[in-house]
C-alpha positions as YAML, in Angstrom:
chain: A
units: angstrom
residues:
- id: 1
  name: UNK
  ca: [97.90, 147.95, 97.05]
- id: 2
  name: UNK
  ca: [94.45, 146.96, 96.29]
- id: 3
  name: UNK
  ca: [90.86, 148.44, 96.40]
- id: 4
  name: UNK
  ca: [89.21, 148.11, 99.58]
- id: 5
  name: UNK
  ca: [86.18, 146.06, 98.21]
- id: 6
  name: UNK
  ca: [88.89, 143.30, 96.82]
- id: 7
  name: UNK
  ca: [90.56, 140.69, 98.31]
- id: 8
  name: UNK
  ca: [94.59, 140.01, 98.02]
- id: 9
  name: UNK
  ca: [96.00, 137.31, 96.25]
- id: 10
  name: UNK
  ca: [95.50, 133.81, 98.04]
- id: 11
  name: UNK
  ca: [99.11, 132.82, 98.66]
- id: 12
  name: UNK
  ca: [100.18, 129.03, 100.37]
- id: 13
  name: UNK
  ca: [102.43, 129.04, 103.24]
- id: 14
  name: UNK
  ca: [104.55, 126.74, 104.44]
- id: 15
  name: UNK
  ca: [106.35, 127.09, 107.63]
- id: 16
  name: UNK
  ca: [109.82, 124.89, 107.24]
- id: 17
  name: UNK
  ca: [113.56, 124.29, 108.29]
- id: 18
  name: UNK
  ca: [117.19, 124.82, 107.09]
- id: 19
  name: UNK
  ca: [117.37, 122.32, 104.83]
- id: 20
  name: UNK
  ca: [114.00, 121.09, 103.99]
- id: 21
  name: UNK
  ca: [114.12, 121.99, 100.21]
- id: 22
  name: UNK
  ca: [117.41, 120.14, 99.78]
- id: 23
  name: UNK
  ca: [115.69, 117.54, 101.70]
- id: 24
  name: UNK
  ca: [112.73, 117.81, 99.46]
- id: 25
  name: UNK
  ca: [114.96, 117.91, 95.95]
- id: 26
  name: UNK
  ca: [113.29, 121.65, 95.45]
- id: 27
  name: UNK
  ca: [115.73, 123.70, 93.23]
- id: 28
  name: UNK
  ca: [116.71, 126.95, 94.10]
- id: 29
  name: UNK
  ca: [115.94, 128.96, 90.80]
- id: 30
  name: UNK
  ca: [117.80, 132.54, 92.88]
- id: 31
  name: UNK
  ca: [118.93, 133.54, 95.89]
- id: 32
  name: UNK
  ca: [119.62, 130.87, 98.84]
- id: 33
  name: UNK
  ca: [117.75, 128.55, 101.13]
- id: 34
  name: UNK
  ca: [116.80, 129.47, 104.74]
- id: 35
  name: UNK
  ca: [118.58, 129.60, 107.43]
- id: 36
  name: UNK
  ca: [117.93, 129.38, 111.67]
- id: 37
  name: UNK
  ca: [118.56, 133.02, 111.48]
- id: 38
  name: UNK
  ca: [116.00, 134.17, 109.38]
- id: 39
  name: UNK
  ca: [113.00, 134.83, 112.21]
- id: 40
  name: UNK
  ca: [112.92, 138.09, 114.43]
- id: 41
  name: UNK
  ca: [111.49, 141.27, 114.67]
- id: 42
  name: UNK
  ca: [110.01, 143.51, 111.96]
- id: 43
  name: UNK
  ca: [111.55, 142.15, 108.83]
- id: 44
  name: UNK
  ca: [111.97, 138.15, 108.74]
- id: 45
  name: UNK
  ca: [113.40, 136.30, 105.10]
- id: 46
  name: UNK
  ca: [111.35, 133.85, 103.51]
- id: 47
  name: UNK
  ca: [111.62, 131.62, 99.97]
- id: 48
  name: UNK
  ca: [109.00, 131.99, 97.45]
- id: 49
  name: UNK
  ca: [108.20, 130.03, 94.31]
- id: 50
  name: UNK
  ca: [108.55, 131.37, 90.73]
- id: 51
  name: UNK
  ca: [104.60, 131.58, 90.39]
- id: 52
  name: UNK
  ca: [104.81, 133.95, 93.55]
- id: 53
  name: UNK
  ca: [107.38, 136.02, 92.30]
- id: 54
  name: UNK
  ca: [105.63, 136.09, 88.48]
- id: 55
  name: UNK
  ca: [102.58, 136.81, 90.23]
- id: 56
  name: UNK
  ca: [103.63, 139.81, 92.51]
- id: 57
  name: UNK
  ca: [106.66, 141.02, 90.32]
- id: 58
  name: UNK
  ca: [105.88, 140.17, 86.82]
- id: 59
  name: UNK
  ca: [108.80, 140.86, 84.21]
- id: 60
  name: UNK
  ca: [111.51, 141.46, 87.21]
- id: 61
  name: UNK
  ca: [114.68, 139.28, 86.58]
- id: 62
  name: UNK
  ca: [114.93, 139.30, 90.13]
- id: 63
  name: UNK
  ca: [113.20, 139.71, 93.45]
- id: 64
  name: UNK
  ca: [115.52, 139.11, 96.28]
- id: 65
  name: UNK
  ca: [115.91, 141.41, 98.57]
- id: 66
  name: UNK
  ca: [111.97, 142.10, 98.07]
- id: 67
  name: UNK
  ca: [109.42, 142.44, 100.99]
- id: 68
  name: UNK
  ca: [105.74, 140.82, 101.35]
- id: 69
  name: UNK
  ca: [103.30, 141.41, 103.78]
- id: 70
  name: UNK
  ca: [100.19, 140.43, 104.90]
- id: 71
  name: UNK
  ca: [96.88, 142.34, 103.52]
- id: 72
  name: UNK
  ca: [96.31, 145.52, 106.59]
- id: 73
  name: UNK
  ca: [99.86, 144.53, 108.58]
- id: 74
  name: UNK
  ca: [102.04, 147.00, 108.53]
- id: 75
  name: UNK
  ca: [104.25, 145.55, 111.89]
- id: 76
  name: UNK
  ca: [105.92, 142.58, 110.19]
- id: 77
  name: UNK
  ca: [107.06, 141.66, 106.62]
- id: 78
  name: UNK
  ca: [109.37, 138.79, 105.20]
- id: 79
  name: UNK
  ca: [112.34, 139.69, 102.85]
- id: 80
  name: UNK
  ca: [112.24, 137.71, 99.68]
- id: 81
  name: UNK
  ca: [115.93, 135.74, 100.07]
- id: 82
  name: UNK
  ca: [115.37, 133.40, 97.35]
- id: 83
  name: UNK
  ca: [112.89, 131.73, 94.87]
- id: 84
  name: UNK
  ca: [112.60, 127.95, 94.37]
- id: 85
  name: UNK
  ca: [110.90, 126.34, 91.50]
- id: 86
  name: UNK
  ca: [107.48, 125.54, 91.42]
- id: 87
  name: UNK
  ca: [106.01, 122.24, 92.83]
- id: 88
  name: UNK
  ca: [102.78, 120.61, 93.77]
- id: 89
  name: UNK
  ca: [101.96, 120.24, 97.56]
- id: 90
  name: UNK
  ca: [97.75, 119.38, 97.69]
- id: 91
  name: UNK
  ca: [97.16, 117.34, 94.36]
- id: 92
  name: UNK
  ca: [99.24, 116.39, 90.83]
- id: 93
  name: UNK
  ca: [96.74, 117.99, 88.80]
- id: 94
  name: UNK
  ca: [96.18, 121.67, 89.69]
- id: 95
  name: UNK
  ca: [98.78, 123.87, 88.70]
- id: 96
  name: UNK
  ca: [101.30, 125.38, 91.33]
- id: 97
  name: UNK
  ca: [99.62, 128.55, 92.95]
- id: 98
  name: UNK
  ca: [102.18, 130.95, 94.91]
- id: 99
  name: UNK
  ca: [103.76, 129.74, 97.62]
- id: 100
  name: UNK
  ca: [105.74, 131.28, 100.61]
- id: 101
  name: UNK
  ca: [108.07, 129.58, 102.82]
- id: 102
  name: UNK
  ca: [108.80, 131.08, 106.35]
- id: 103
  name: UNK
  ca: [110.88, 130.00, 108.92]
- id: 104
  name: UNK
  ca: [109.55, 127.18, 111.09]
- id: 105
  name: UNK
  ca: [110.41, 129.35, 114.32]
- id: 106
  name: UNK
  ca: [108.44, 132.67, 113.38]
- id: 107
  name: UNK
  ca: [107.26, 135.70, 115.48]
- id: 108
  name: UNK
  ca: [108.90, 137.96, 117.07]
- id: 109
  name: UNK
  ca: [111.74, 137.30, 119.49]
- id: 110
  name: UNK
  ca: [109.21, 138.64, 122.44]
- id: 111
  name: UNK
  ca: [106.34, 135.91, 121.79]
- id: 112
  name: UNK
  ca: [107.57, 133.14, 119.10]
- id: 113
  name: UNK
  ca: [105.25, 131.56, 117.07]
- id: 114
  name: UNK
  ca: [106.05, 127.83, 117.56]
- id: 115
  name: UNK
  ca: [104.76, 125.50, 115.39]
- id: 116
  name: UNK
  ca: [102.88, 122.37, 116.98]
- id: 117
  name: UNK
  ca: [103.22, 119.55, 114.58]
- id: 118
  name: UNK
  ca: [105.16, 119.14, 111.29]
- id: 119
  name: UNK
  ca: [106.26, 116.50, 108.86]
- id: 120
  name: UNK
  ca: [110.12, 115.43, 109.23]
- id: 121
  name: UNK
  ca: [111.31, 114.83, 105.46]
- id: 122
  name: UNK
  ca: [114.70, 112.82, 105.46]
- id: 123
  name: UNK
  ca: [116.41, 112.31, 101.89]
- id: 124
  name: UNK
  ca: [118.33, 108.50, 102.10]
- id: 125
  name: UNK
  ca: [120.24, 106.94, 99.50]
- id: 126
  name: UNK
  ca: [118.46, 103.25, 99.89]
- id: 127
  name: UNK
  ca: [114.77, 102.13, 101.16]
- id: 128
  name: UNK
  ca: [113.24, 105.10, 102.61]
- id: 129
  name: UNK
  ca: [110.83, 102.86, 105.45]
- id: 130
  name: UNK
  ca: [114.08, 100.64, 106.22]
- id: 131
  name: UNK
  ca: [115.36, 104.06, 108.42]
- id: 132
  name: UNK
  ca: [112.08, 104.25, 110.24]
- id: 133
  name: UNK
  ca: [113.59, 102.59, 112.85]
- id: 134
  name: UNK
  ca: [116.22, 104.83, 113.62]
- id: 135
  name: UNK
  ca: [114.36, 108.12, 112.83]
- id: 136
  name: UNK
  ca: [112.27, 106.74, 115.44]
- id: 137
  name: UNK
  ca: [114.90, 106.56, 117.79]
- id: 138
  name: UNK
  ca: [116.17, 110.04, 116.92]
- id: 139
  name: UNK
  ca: [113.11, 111.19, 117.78]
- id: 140
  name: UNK
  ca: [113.55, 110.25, 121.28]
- id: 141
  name: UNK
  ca: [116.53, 111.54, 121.36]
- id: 142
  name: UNK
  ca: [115.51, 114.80, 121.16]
- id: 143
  name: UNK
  ca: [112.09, 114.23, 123.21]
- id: 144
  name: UNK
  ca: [110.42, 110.94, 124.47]
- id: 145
  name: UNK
  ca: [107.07, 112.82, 124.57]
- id: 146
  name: UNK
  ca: [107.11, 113.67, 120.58]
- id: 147
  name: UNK
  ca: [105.18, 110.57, 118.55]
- id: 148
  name: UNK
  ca: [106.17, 109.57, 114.84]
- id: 149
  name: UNK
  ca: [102.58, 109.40, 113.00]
- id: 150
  name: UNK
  ca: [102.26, 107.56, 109.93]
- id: 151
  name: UNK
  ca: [105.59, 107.53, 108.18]
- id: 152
  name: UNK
  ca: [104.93, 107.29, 104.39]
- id: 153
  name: UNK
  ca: [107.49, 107.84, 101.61]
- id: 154
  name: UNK
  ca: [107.44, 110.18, 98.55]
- id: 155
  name: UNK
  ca: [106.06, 107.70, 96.25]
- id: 156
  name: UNK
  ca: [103.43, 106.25, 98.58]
- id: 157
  name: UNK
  ca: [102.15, 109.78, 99.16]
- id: 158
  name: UNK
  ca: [101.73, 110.61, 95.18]
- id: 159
  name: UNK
  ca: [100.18, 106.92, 94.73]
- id: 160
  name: UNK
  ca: [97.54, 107.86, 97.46]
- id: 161
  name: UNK
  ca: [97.06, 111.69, 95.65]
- id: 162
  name: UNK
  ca: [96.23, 109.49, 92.47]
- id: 163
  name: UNK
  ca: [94.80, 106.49, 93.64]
- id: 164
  name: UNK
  ca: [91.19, 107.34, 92.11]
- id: 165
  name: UNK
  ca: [92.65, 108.79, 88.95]
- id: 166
  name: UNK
  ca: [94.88, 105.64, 88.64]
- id: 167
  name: UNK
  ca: [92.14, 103.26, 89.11]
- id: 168
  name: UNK
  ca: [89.81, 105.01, 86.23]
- id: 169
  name: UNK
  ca: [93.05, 105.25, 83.73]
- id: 170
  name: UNK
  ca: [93.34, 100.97, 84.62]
- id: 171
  name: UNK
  ca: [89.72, 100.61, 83.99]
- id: 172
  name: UNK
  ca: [90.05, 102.62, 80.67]
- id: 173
  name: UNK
  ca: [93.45, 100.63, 79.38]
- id: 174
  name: UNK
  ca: [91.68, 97.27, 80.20]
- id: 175
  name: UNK
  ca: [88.59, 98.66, 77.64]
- id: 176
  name: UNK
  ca: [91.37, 100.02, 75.29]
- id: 177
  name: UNK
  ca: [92.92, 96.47, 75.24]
- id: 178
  name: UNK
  ca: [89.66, 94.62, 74.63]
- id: 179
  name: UNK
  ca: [89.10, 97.14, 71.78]
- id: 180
  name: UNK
  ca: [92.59, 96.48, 69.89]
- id: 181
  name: UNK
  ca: [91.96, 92.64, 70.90]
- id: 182
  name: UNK
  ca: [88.35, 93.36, 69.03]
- id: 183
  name: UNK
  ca: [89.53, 95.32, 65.99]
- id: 184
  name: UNK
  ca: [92.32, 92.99, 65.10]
- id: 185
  name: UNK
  ca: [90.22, 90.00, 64.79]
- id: 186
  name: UNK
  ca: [88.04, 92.01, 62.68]
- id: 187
  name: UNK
  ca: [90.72, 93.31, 59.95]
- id: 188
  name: UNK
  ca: [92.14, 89.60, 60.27]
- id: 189
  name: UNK
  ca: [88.87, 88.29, 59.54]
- id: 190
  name: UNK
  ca: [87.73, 90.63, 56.92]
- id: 191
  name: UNK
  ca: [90.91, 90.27, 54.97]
- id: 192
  name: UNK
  ca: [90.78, 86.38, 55.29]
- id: 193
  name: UNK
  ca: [87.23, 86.20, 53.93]
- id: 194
  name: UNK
  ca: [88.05, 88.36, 51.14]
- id: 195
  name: UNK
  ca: [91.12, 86.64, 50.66]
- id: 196
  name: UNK
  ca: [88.93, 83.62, 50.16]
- id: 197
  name: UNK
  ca: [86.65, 84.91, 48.20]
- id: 198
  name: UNK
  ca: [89.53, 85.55, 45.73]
- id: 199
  name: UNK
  ca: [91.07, 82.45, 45.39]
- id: 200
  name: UNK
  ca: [90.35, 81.72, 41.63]
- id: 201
  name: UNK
  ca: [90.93, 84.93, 40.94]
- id: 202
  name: UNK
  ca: [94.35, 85.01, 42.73]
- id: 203
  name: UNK
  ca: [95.02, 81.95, 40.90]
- id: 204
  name: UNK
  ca: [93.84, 83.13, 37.65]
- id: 205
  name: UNK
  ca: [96.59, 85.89, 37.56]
- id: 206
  name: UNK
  ca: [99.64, 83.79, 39.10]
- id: 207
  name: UNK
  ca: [98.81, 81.60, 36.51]
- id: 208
  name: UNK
  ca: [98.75, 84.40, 34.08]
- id: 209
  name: UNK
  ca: [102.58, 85.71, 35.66]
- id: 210
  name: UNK
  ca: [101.78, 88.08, 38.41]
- id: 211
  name: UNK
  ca: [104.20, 87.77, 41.10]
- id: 212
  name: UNK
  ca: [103.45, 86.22, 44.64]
- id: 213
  name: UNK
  ca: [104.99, 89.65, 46.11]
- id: 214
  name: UNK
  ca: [102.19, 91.72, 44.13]
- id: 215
  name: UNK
  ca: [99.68, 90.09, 45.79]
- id: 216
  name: UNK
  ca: [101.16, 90.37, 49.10]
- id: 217
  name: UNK
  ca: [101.29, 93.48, 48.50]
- id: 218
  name: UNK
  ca: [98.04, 94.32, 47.15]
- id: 219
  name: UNK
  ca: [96.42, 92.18, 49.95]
- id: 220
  name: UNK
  ca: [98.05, 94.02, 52.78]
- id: 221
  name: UNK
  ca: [97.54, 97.27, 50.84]
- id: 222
  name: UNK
  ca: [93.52, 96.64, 50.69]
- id: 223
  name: UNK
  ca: [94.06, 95.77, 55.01]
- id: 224
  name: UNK
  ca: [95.88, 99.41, 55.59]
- id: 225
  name: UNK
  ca: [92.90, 101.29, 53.38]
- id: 226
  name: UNK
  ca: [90.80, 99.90, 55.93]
- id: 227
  name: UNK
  ca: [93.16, 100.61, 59.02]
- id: 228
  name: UNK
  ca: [93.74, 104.05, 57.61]
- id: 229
  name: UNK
  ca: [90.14, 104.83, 57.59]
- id: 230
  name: UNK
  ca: [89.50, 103.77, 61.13]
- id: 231
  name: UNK
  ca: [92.42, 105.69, 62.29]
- id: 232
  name: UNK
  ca: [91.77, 108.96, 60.82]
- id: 233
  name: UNK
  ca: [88.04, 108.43, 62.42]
- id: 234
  name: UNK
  ca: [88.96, 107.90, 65.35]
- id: 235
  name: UNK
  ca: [92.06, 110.42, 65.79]
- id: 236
  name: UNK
  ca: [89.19, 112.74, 65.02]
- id: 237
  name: UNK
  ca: [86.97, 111.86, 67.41]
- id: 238
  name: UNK
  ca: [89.69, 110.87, 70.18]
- id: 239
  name: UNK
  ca: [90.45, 115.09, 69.68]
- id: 240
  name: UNK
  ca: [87.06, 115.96, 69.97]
- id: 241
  name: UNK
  ca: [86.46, 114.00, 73.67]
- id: 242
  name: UNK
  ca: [89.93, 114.59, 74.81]
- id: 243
  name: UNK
  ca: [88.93, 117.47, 77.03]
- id: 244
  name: UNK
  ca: [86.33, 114.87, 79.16]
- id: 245
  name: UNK
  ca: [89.99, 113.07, 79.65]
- id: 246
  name: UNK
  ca: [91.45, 116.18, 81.10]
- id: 247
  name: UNK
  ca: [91.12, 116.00, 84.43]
- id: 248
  name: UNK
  ca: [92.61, 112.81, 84.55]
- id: 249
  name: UNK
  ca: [95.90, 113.62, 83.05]
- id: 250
  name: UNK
  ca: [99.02, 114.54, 84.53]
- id: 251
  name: UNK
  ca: [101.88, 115.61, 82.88]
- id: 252
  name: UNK
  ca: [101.13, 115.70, 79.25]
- id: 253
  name: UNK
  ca: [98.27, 117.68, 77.64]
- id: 254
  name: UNK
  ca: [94.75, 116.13, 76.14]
- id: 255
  name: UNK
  ca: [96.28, 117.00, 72.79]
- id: 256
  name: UNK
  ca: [99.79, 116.13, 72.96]
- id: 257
  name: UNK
  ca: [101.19, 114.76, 69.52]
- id: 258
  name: UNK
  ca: [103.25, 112.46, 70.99]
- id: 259
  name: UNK
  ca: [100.60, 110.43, 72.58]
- id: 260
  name: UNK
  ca: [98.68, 110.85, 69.26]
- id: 261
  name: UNK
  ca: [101.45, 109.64, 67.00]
- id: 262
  name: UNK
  ca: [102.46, 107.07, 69.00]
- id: 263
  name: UNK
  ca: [99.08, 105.43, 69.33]
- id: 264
  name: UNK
  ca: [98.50, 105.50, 65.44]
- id: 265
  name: UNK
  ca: [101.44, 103.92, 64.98]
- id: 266
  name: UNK
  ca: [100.89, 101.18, 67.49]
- id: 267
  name: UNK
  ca: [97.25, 100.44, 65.52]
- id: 268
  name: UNK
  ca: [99.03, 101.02, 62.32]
- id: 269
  name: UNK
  ca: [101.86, 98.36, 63.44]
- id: 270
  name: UNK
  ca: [98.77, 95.94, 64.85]
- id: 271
  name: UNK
  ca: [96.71, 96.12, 61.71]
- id: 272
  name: UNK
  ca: [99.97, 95.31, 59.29]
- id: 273
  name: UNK
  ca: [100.38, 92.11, 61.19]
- id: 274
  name: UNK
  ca: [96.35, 91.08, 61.38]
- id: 275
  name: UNK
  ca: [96.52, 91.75, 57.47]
- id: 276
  name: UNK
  ca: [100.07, 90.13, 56.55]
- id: 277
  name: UNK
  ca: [98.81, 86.90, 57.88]
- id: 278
  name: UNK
  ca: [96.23, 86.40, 55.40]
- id: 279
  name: UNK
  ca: [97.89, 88.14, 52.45]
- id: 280
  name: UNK
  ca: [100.63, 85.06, 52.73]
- id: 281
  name: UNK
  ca: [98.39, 82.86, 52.75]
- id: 282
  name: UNK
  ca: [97.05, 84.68, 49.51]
- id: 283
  name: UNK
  ca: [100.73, 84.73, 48.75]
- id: 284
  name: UNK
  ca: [100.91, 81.30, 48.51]
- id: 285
  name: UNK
  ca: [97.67, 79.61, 46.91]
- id: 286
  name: UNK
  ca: [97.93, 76.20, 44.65]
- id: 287
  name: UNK
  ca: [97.03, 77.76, 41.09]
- id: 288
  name: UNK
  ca: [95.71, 74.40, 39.95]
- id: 289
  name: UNK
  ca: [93.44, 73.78, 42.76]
- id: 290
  name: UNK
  ca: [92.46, 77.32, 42.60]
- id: 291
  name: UNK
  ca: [91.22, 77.27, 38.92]
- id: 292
  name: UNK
  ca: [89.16, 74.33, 39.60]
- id: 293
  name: UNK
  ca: [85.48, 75.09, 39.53]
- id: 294
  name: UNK
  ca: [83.65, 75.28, 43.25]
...
């Protein structure tokens, strides 16, 4: 019951058939799925999704055998038969509202409410569009008048649901790319000029008994400082824009640590290997020619 100044809770429908959330790979979290004899008079069975059945009947372990109704009809109600799990009809980003499904024949027995167009889902174990053909043909089977529209698969319908988002998150890898390309010629270069700018002194103490390993070692040390630096920057600042990167995500959250993590360690990995080059070449310096005089 609600005030008569406020609205009810906006609740999707979907009008389907026996066997469309098998079809569809939609889990059954309670109860069972529909069934041809779940339409009539006064009370008809429907499926709702665990956001319904949180929304309506919050803290319930469960809600079969429940009734919903539209907002002012008192004539007809569905019986909650079972709940299925939560899924994303309209877009991959918004999060699963409740959802109802109702028979695909619904009404009363009187005057039926017949649905005039609907999507046939069929669940094959190969290439989905190599049984157009004959779902085609089954069509006509049934009626020569009914026409197949536009048969997509599964996958071709997410890829059109995120073709915009997938063509920004291309744009931004390709700047991403140029920017690792960018900041490993810049630690390789750095270290190299400093590198060479240390050459007597690098000779000076292998003469003198240090060990060609120290100064590997203290060579890529000095590229790391710098790699640590720019990583802690810019894990910093990468957490303070990642909520302008939120509505492009889907899936994972604008701070999740495993994204995080893995990225530093992919720079981490990248500037090693821009700084190793130089620090063998460090590694490996004539002492004589480096103690001559420039």
């Amino acid at each position: 019951p609600l005030p008569e100044d406020q609205l009810g809770i906006i609740v999707d429908r979907r009008a389907i058939a026996p066997g469309a959330l098998e079809a569809l790979g939609i889990a059954l979290v309670d109860g069972r799925e529909l069934t041809w004899d779940d339409w009539g008079d006064g009370v008809r069975s429907a499926v709702i999704s665990e956001t319904a059945a949180r929304t309506f009947w919050p803290g319930e372990a469960s809600v079969i055998g429940r009734r919903i109704r539209n907002q002012g009809n008192t004539a007809n109600a569905w019986e909650v038969v079972g709940v299925a799990e939560d899924i994303r009809f309209e877009t991959l980003t918004d999060d699963p509202g409740p959802l109802i499904y109702v028979p695909l024949i619904a009404g009363s027995t009187d005057s039926p409410e017949i649905t005039r167009s609907f999507a046939a889902v069929l669940h094959v174990g190969a290439n989905p569009l190599s049984f157009v053909a004959a779902a085609r043909g089954a069509l006509k089977e049934v009626d020569p008048r009914l026409p197949m529209v536009n048969p997509l698969t599964v996958a071709q319908i997410e890829g059109n649901a995120m073709a915009t988002t997938s063509f920004t998150v291309v744009l931004l890898g390709i700047a991403a790319g140029i920017a690792l390309l960018l900041g490993t010629v810049g630690i390789y270069g750095v270290i190299s000029y400093v590198v060479s700018r240390r050459t007597q002194e690098i000779g000076v103490r292998m003469a003198l008994g240090a060990p060609a390993s120290r100064v590997l070692r203290e060579v890529v040390g000095q590229g790391m400082v710098l790699a640590g630096v720019g990583l802690a920057l810019g894990l910093l600042g990468a957490w303070g824009v990642s909520r302008v990167l939120t509505s492009l995500l889907y899936g994972v959250s604008a701070t999740d640590p495993l994204t995080y993590g893995g990225t530093a360690a992919l720079l981490a990995l990248v500037a090693f290997l821009a700084s190793l080059i130089p620090a063998r070449k460090a590694a490996r310096v004539d002492v004589v020619n480096a103690l001559k005089v420039e």
